[in-house]
Coordinates of C-alpha atoms and ligand atoms in Angstrom, one line a residue:
M1 CA -5.7 18.6 1.0
R2 CA -5.4 15.9 -1.6
I3 CA -4.4 12.4 -0.5
F4 CA -3.4 9.6 -2.8
S5 CA -2.3 6.0 -2.2
G6 CA -2.0 2.8 -4.2
I7 CA -2.2 -0.9 -3.3
Q8 CA -1.3 -4.0 -5.3
P9 CA -4.0 -6.5 -6.2
T10 CA -1.7 -9.4 -5.8
G11 CA -1.9 -12.1 -3.2
R12 CA -3.8 -11.8 -0.1
K13 CA -3.8 -8.7 2.0
H14 CA -2.2 -9.1 5.3
L15 CA -2.0 -7.4 8.7
G16 CA 1.0 -5.3 7.6
N17 CA -1.0 -3.9 4.7
Y18 CA -3.9 -3.3 7.1
I19 CA -2.0 -1.6 9.9
G20 CA 0.6 0.2 7.8
A21 CA -1.7 1.4 5.0
I22 CA -5.4 0.5 4.9
R23 CA -6.3 2.0 8.2
Q24 CA -4.6 5.2 7.2
Y25 CA -6.6 5.2 4.0
V26 CA -9.8 5.1 6.0
A27 CA -8.7 7.9 8.2
G28 CA -7.6 9.9 5.1
Q29 CA -11.3 10.2 4.0
E30 CA -11.9 12.4 7.0
R31 CA -8.9 14.6 6.5
G32 CA -9.1 15.5 2.8
E33 CA -10.0 14.6 -0.7
A34 CA -8.7 11.0 -0.9
L35 CA -8.0 8.9 -4.0
Y36 CA -7.1 5.2 -3.7
C37 CA -5.9 3.2 -6.6
I38 CA -5.6 -0.6 -7.1
V39 CA -2.5 -0.9 -9.1
D40 CA -3.0 -3.7 -11.6
L41 CA -0.3 -2.3 -14.0
H42 CA 2.3 -2.6 -11.2
A43 CA 1.2 -6.2 -10.7
I44 CA 2.1 -7.2 -14.2
T45 CA 5.8 -6.4 -13.8
V46 CA 6.4 -9.9 -12.3
A47 CA 5.1 -13.3 -13.4
Y48 CA 1.4 -13.5 -13.0
D49 CA -1.8 -15.2 -14.2
P50 CA -4.2 -12.9 -16.2
V51 CA -7.4 -14.6 -15.0
E52 CA -6.2 -14.5 -11.4
L53 CA -5.3 -10.9 -11.6
R54 CA -8.9 -9.9 -12.3
E55 CA -10.1 -12.0 -9.3
R56 CA -7.5 -10.5 -7.0
L57 CA -8.4 -7.0 -8.1
L58 CA -12.0 -7.6 -7.0
D59 CA -10.8 -9.2 -3.8
T60 CA -8.8 -6.2 -3.0
T61 CA -11.7 -3.8 -3.9
A62 CA -14.0 -5.7 -1.5
I63 CA -11.4 -5.7 1.3
L64 CA -10.9 -2.0 1.0
L65 CA -14.7 -1.3 1.1
A66 CA -15.1 -3.8 3.9
A67 CA -12.3 -2.0 5.9
G68 CA -14.3 1.3 5.6
L69 CA -13.5 3.0 2.4
D70 CA -16.7 4.8 1.3
P71 CA -17.0 5.6 -2.4
Q72 CA -19.1 8.7 -1.4
R73 CA -16.1 10.0 0.5
C74 CA -13.2 8.9 -1.6
V75 CA -12.3 8.0 -5.2
L76 CA -11.6 4.2 -5.4
F77 CA -10.4 3.0 -8.8
R78 CA -8.4 0.6 -10.9
Q79 CA -5.1 2.0 -12.3
S80 CA -5.5 0.6 -15.8
D81 CA -8.9 2.3 -16.2
V82 CA -7.1 5.7 -16.2
A83 CA -4.7 6.1 -19.2
A84 CA -3.2 9.2 -17.7
H85 CA -1.0 7.0 -15.4
T86 CA 0.8 5.3 -18.2
E87 CA 1.1 8.4 -20.3
L88 CA 2.6 10.4 -17.5
C89 CA 4.9 7.6 -16.6
W90 CA 6.4 7.8 -20.1
L91 CA 6.7 11.6 -19.9
L92 CA 8.3 11.5 -16.5
S93 CA 10.8 8.9 -17.6
S94 CA 12.7 11.7 -19.4
V95 CA 13.5 13.3 -16.0
T96 CA 14.3 10.0 -14.3
A97 CA 17.9 8.8 -14.0
L98 CA 18.5 5.2 -15.0
G99 CA 21.1 4.9 -12.2
E100 CA 18.4 5.9 -9.6
L101 CA 16.0 3.2 -10.9
S102 CA 18.6 0.5 -10.9
R103 CA 19.6 1.3 -7.3
M104 CA 16.1 1.0 -5.8
H105 CA 16.0 -1.7 -3.1
Q106 CA 12.8 -3.2 -4.4
F107 CA 14.2 -3.5 -8.0
R108 CA 17.3 -5.2 -6.6
D109 CA 15.3 -7.6 -4.5
K110 CA 12.6 -8.4 -7.0
S111 CA 14.9 -8.7 -10.0
S112 CA 17.2 -11.1 -8.1
A113 CA 14.1 -13.2 -7.1
Q114 CA 13.0 -13.5 -10.8
R115 CA 13.9 -16.9 -12.2
E116 CA 13.0 -16.3 -15.9
L117 CA 12.6 -12.7 -17.1
V118 CA 13.6 -9.5 -15.3
S119 CA 11.1 -7.2 -17.1
A120 CA 11.9 -3.6 -18.0
G121 CA 8.6 -2.9 -16.3
L122 CA 10.1 -3.9 -13.0
L123 CA 12.8 -1.2 -13.5
F124 CA 10.1 1.4 -14.5
Y125 CA 7.9 0.5 -11.5
P126 CA 8.8 3.6 -9.4
V127 CA 8.2 5.9 -12.4
L128 CA 4.7 4.6 -12.8
Q129 CA 4.3 5.0 -9.0
A130 CA 5.4 8.6 -9.3
A131 CA 3.0 9.2 -12.1
D132 CA 0.1 7.7 -10.0
V133 CA 0.6 10.4 -7.4
L134 CA 1.8 13.3 -9.5
A135 CA -1.1 13.1 -12.0
Y136 CA -3.4 14.2 -9.2
R137 CA -1.1 16.8 -7.6
A138 CA -1.6 14.9 -4.4
E139 CA 0.1 16.4 -1.3
E140 CA 0.1 13.4 1.0
V141 CA 0.8 9.7 0.4
P142 CA -0.1 7.3 3.3
V143 CA 2.2 4.3 3.1
G144 CA 4.2 1.8 5.2
E145 CA 7.9 2.2 5.8
D146 CA 8.9 0.0 2.8
Q147 CA 7.7 2.7 0.4
R148 CA 9.9 5.4 1.8
E149 CA 12.5 5.0 -1.0
H150 CA 9.9 5.2 -3.8
L151 CA 8.5 8.3 -2.2
E152 CA 11.9 9.9 -2.1
L153 CA 12.4 9.2 -5.8
M154 CA 8.9 10.5 -6.6
R155 CA 9.7 13.8 -4.9
E156 CA 13.0 14.0 -6.8
I157 CA 11.2 13.4 -10.1
A158 CA 8.7 16.1 -9.3
R159 CA 11.4 18.6 -8.3
R160 CA 13.4 17.8 -11.4
F161 CA 10.4 18.3 -13.7
N162 CA 9.6 21.6 -12.1
A163 CA 13.2 22.8 -12.4
R164 CA 13.4 21.8 -16.0
F165 CA 10.0 22.8 -17.3
G166 CA 8.7 25.3 -14.7
E167 CA 6.5 24.9 -11.6
T168 CA 3.9 22.3 -12.6
L169 CA 3.9 19.3 -10.2
V170 CA 3.2 19.2 -6.5
V171 CA 6.1 17.6 -4.5
P172 CA 4.2 15.1 -2.3
R173 CA 5.1 14.1 1.2
H174 CA 4.8 10.6 2.7
R175 CA 2.6 9.8 5.7
I176 CA 4.2 6.9 7.4
P177 CA 2.5 5.9 10.7
E178 CA 4.6 6.3 13.9
V179 CA 3.6 2.9 15.1
G180 CA 2.9 -0.1 12.8
A181 CA 4.8 1.2 9.7
R182 CA 6.7 -2.1 9.5
I183 CA 4.8 -5.1 10.8
M184 CA 7.1 -8.1 11.0
D185 CA 6.5 -11.8 10.2
L186 CA 5.4 -13.6 13.3
Q187 CA 7.8 -16.5 12.6
H188 CA 10.7 -14.4 11.4
P189 CA 10.4 -11.1 13.3
E190 CA 13.6 -9.8 11.6
T191 CA 11.8 -9.8 8.2
K192 CA 8.7 -7.7 7.3
M193 CA 5.4 -9.4 6.9
S194 CA 4.8 -9.7 3.1
T195 CA 2.8 -11.6 0.5
T196 CA 6.0 -13.1 -1.0
G197 CA 9.0 -14.4 0.7
T198 CA 8.1 -14.8 4.3
S199 CA 6.3 -17.7 6.0
E200 CA 2.6 -18.6 5.6
E201 CA 2.4 -19.4 9.4
G202 CA 3.9 -16.0 10.2
T203 CA 1.6 -14.0 7.9
V204 CA -1.8 -13.0 9.3
Y205 CA -4.2 -12.4 6.5
V206 CA -7.0 -9.9 6.7
L207 CA -9.4 -12.7 5.7
D208 CA -8.1 -15.3 8.1
P209 CA -10.8 -16.8 10.3
P210 CA -10.4 -16.2 14.1
Q211 CA -9.0 -19.7 14.8
A212 CA -6.2 -19.3 12.2
I213 CA -5.3 -15.9 13.7
E214 CA -5.2 -17.3 17.2
K215 CA -3.0 -20.2 16.0
K216 CA -0.5 -17.9 14.3
F217 CA -0.2 -15.7 17.4
R218 CA 0.1 -18.7 19.7
R219 CA 3.1 -20.0 17.6
A220 CA 4.6 -16.5 17.2
V221 CA 8.4 -16.5 17.8
T222 CA 9.3 -14.4 20.9
D223 CA 12.8 -13.7 22.3
S224 CA 14.9 -14.8 25.2
G225 CA 14.1 -13.1 28.5
T226 CA 10.8 -12.4 30.1
D227 CA 10.3 -8.6 29.8
I228 CA 7.6 -7.2 27.7
R229 CA 9.2 -4.2 26.2
R230 CA 10.4 -3.0 22.8
A231 CA 14.2 -3.3 22.2
P232 CA 16.4 -3.9 19.1
D233 CA 17.4 -7.3 20.5
K234 CA 13.7 -8.3 21.0
P235 CA 12.2 -8.1 17.5
G236 CA 9.5 -10.7 18.2
V237 CA 8.2 -9.0 21.4
S238 CA 8.5 -5.5 19.9
N239 CA 6.4 -6.6 16.9
L240 CA 3.7 -8.0 19.2
V241 CA 3.7 -4.9 21.4
E242 CA 3.2 -2.7 18.3
I243 CA 0.5 -4.8 16.8
L244 CA -1.4 -4.8 20.1
A245 CA -1.0 -1.1 20.5
V246 CA -2.5 -0.4 17.1
A247 CA -5.3 -2.9 17.6
R248 CA -6.2 -1.5 20.9
Q249 CA -5.6 2.2 19.9
R250 CA -3.1 2.7 22.7
T251 CA 0.6 3.7 22.6
P252 CA 3.2 1.0 22.9
E253 CA 4.3 2.5 26.2
E254 CA 0.8 2.1 27.6
I255 CA 0.8 -1.6 26.5
E256 CA 4.2 -2.2 28.1
G257 CA 2.9 -0.6 31.3
E258 CA -0.3 -2.7 31.3
L259 CA 1.5 -6.0 30.7
A260 CA 4.5 -5.4 33.0
G261 CA 5.0 -8.7 34.8
A262 CA 2.9 -10.8 32.4
G263 CA 4.5 -13.6 30.4
Y264 CA 5.0 -14.0 26.7
G265 CA 2.1 -16.4 26.5
Q266 CA -0.3 -13.8 27.8
L267 CA 1.1 -11.2 25.4
K268 CA 0.4 -13.5 22.5
S269 CA -3.1 -14.3 23.6
V270 CA -4.1 -10.7 24.2
A271 CA -2.6 -9.7 20.8
A272 CA -4.5 -12.5 19.1
E273 CA -7.7 -11.4 20.7
A274 CA -7.2 -7.8 19.8
V275 CA -6.4 -8.7 16.1
V276 CA -9.4 -11.0 15.9
G277 CA -11.5 -8.0 17.1
L278 CA -9.8 -5.8 14.5
L279 CA -10.2 -8.0 11.5
S280 CA -13.4 -10.0 12.1
P281 CA -15.7 -7.2 11.1
V282 CA -13.7 -6.7 8.0
R283 CA -13.9 -10.3 7.0
E284 CA -17.6 -10.5 7.7
R285 CA -18.4 -7.4 5.5
Y286 CA -16.0 -8.8 2.8
E287 CA -18.1 -11.9 2.6
Q288 CA -21.2 -9.8 1.8
L289 CA -19.5 -7.5 -0.6
R290 CA -17.3 -9.9 -2.6
S291 CA -20.2 -11.9 -4.2
D292 CA -21.7 -8.8 -5.9
E293 CA -19.1 -8.4 -8.7
R294 CA -21.4 -6.1 -10.7
A295 CA -21.6 -3.7 -7.8
L296 CA -17.8 -3.8 -7.3
E297 CA -17.2 -3.1 -11.0
Q298 CA -19.7 -0.3 -10.8
T299 CA -17.9 1.3 -7.9
L300 CA -14.5 1.0 -9.8
S301 CA -15.9 2.5 -13.0
E302 CA -17.5 5.4 -11.2
G303 CA -14.1 6.0 -9.4
A304 CA -12.2 5.9 -12.7
R305 CA -14.6 8.4 -14.2
Q306 CA -13.8 10.8 -11.4
A307 CA -10.1 10.1 -11.5
R308 CA -9.9 10.8 -15.2
E309 CA -11.4 14.2 -14.7
L310 CA -9.0 15.0 -11.9
A311 CA -5.9 13.9 -13.8
A312 CA -6.8 15.6 -17.1
P313 CA -5.7 19.1 -16.2
T314 CA -2.3 18.0 -15.0
L315 CA -1.7 15.9 -18.1
A316 CA -2.7 18.8 -20.3
E317 CA -0.3 21.1 -18.5
V318 CA 2.6 18.6 -18.5
R319 CA 2.2 18.1 -22.3
E320 CA 2.1 21.8 -22.9
R321 CA 5.2 22.4 -20.7
M322 CA 7.1 19.6 -22.4
G323 CA 6.1 20.8 -25.9
V324 CA 4.5 17.5 -26.9
G325 CA 1.2 17.2 -28.7
G326 CA -0.7 20.0 -30.5
R327 CA -1.2 23.4 -28.9
H328 CA -4.9 22.8 -28.3
G329 CA -4.8 19.3 -26.8
P330 CA -4.8 15.8 -28.4
G331 CA -6.3 15.3 -31.9
Ligands
TYM401 P1 1.8 -2.9 -1.6 O1 0.6 -3.3 -2.3 O2 3.0 -3.8 -1.5 O3 1.5 -2.5 -0.1 C1 0.4 -1.7 0.2 C2 0.7 -0.8 1.4 O4 1.0 -1.7 2.5 C3 2.2 -1.3 3.2 N1 2.8 -2.4 3.8 C4 3.2 -2.5 5.1 N2 3.0 -1.7 6.1 C5 3.4 -2.1 7.3 N3 4.0 -3.3 7.5 C6 4.2 -4.2 6.5 N4 4.8 -5.4 6.7 C7 3.8 -3.8 5.2 N5 3.8 -4.4 4.0 C8 3.2 -3.6 3.1 C9 3.0 -0.7 2.1 O5 4.0 0.2 2.5 C10 1.9 0.0 1.2 O6 1.7 1.3 1.7 N6 4.3 0.2 -4.7 C11 3.2 0.1 -3.8 C12 1.8 0.4 -4.5 C13 1.7 1.7 -5.1 C14 1.7 3.0 -4.5 C15 1.5 4.0 -5.5 C16 1.7 3.5 -3.2 C17 1.6 2.0 -6.5 N7 1.5 3.3 -6.7 C18 1.4 5.3 -5.3 C19 1.6 4.8 -2.9 C20 1.4 5.7 -4.0 C21 3.1 -1.3 -3.2 O7 3.6 -2.2 -3.8 O8 2.3 -1.5 -2.2

């Protein structure tokens, strides 16, 4: 089975990225042929600094390797190194409805947050994301809950292409984890943890040192009452229970059972301890890996070489089906 996922090189990776996505990427290496792409072309759809983008890309590469991605067992690459993504994006735009793009939640949120320019790239974002996956005919896409809508659109684009031009593309399915698909901000548990928008104190970064993690959990907002159980009116406690469950590899029900009768203070301190245990080894390996930029670049370029080979047959078939280009390929 082929697995594909993408991650942005922007900002600092947080516990939501780690729990919702990165740990699934690591598991994916055991379950199939896995490709993971750091999507710098998606990152340029909002205001950004070019020098910083390169740095953040290497940060993200080192975090993924530190978390357990193994270039011997997966293909790890930079999106802009494989031209098939942008070419397929354009080709797929002809079977994508403008109305669908303008209704996407992410487009609405991000475009209203832009002060200066709402780029056309922001509108096209989901088409590029569809191209990322469809170029490899991937069957499964591990993501967090916030990507559900983009995955639905991707499936629709693949189906529409196949209906119009004949069976060519694989319609992929998402893999959203049952627990931890939407980790919430510790200060504002009604909003998801994210690199933009939420609070710095409520966002636990993968590279935070243990004291910072402990402090953020100590100050986490809980709810009224004393019960440790998940409930719609207890977003703070529910979030901590889910985080703890994932960090300890237990079910949320087991955590609720274990902590029955304990106070919120104890819930916070055990959650902090478990998250420190989860992230510390990643931070330590990151420190070792990040300084060797040549090695990181080497890994990415080897990944891109493999990715180009895997995408080429799909692109050739799509061009052929659509009647663009010469009969015997480009040139
Ligand atoms: P990005 O970089 O914003 O997020 C990377 C992954 O982290 C997940 N995630 C979360 N999971 C749980 N709780 C949270 N609070 C949380 N915040 C983020 C996201 O769901 C995602 O899986 N558009 C994508 C990148 C992308 C992509 C792709 C993904 C580009 N092409 C192709 C899959 C397939 C994005 O911005 O992810």
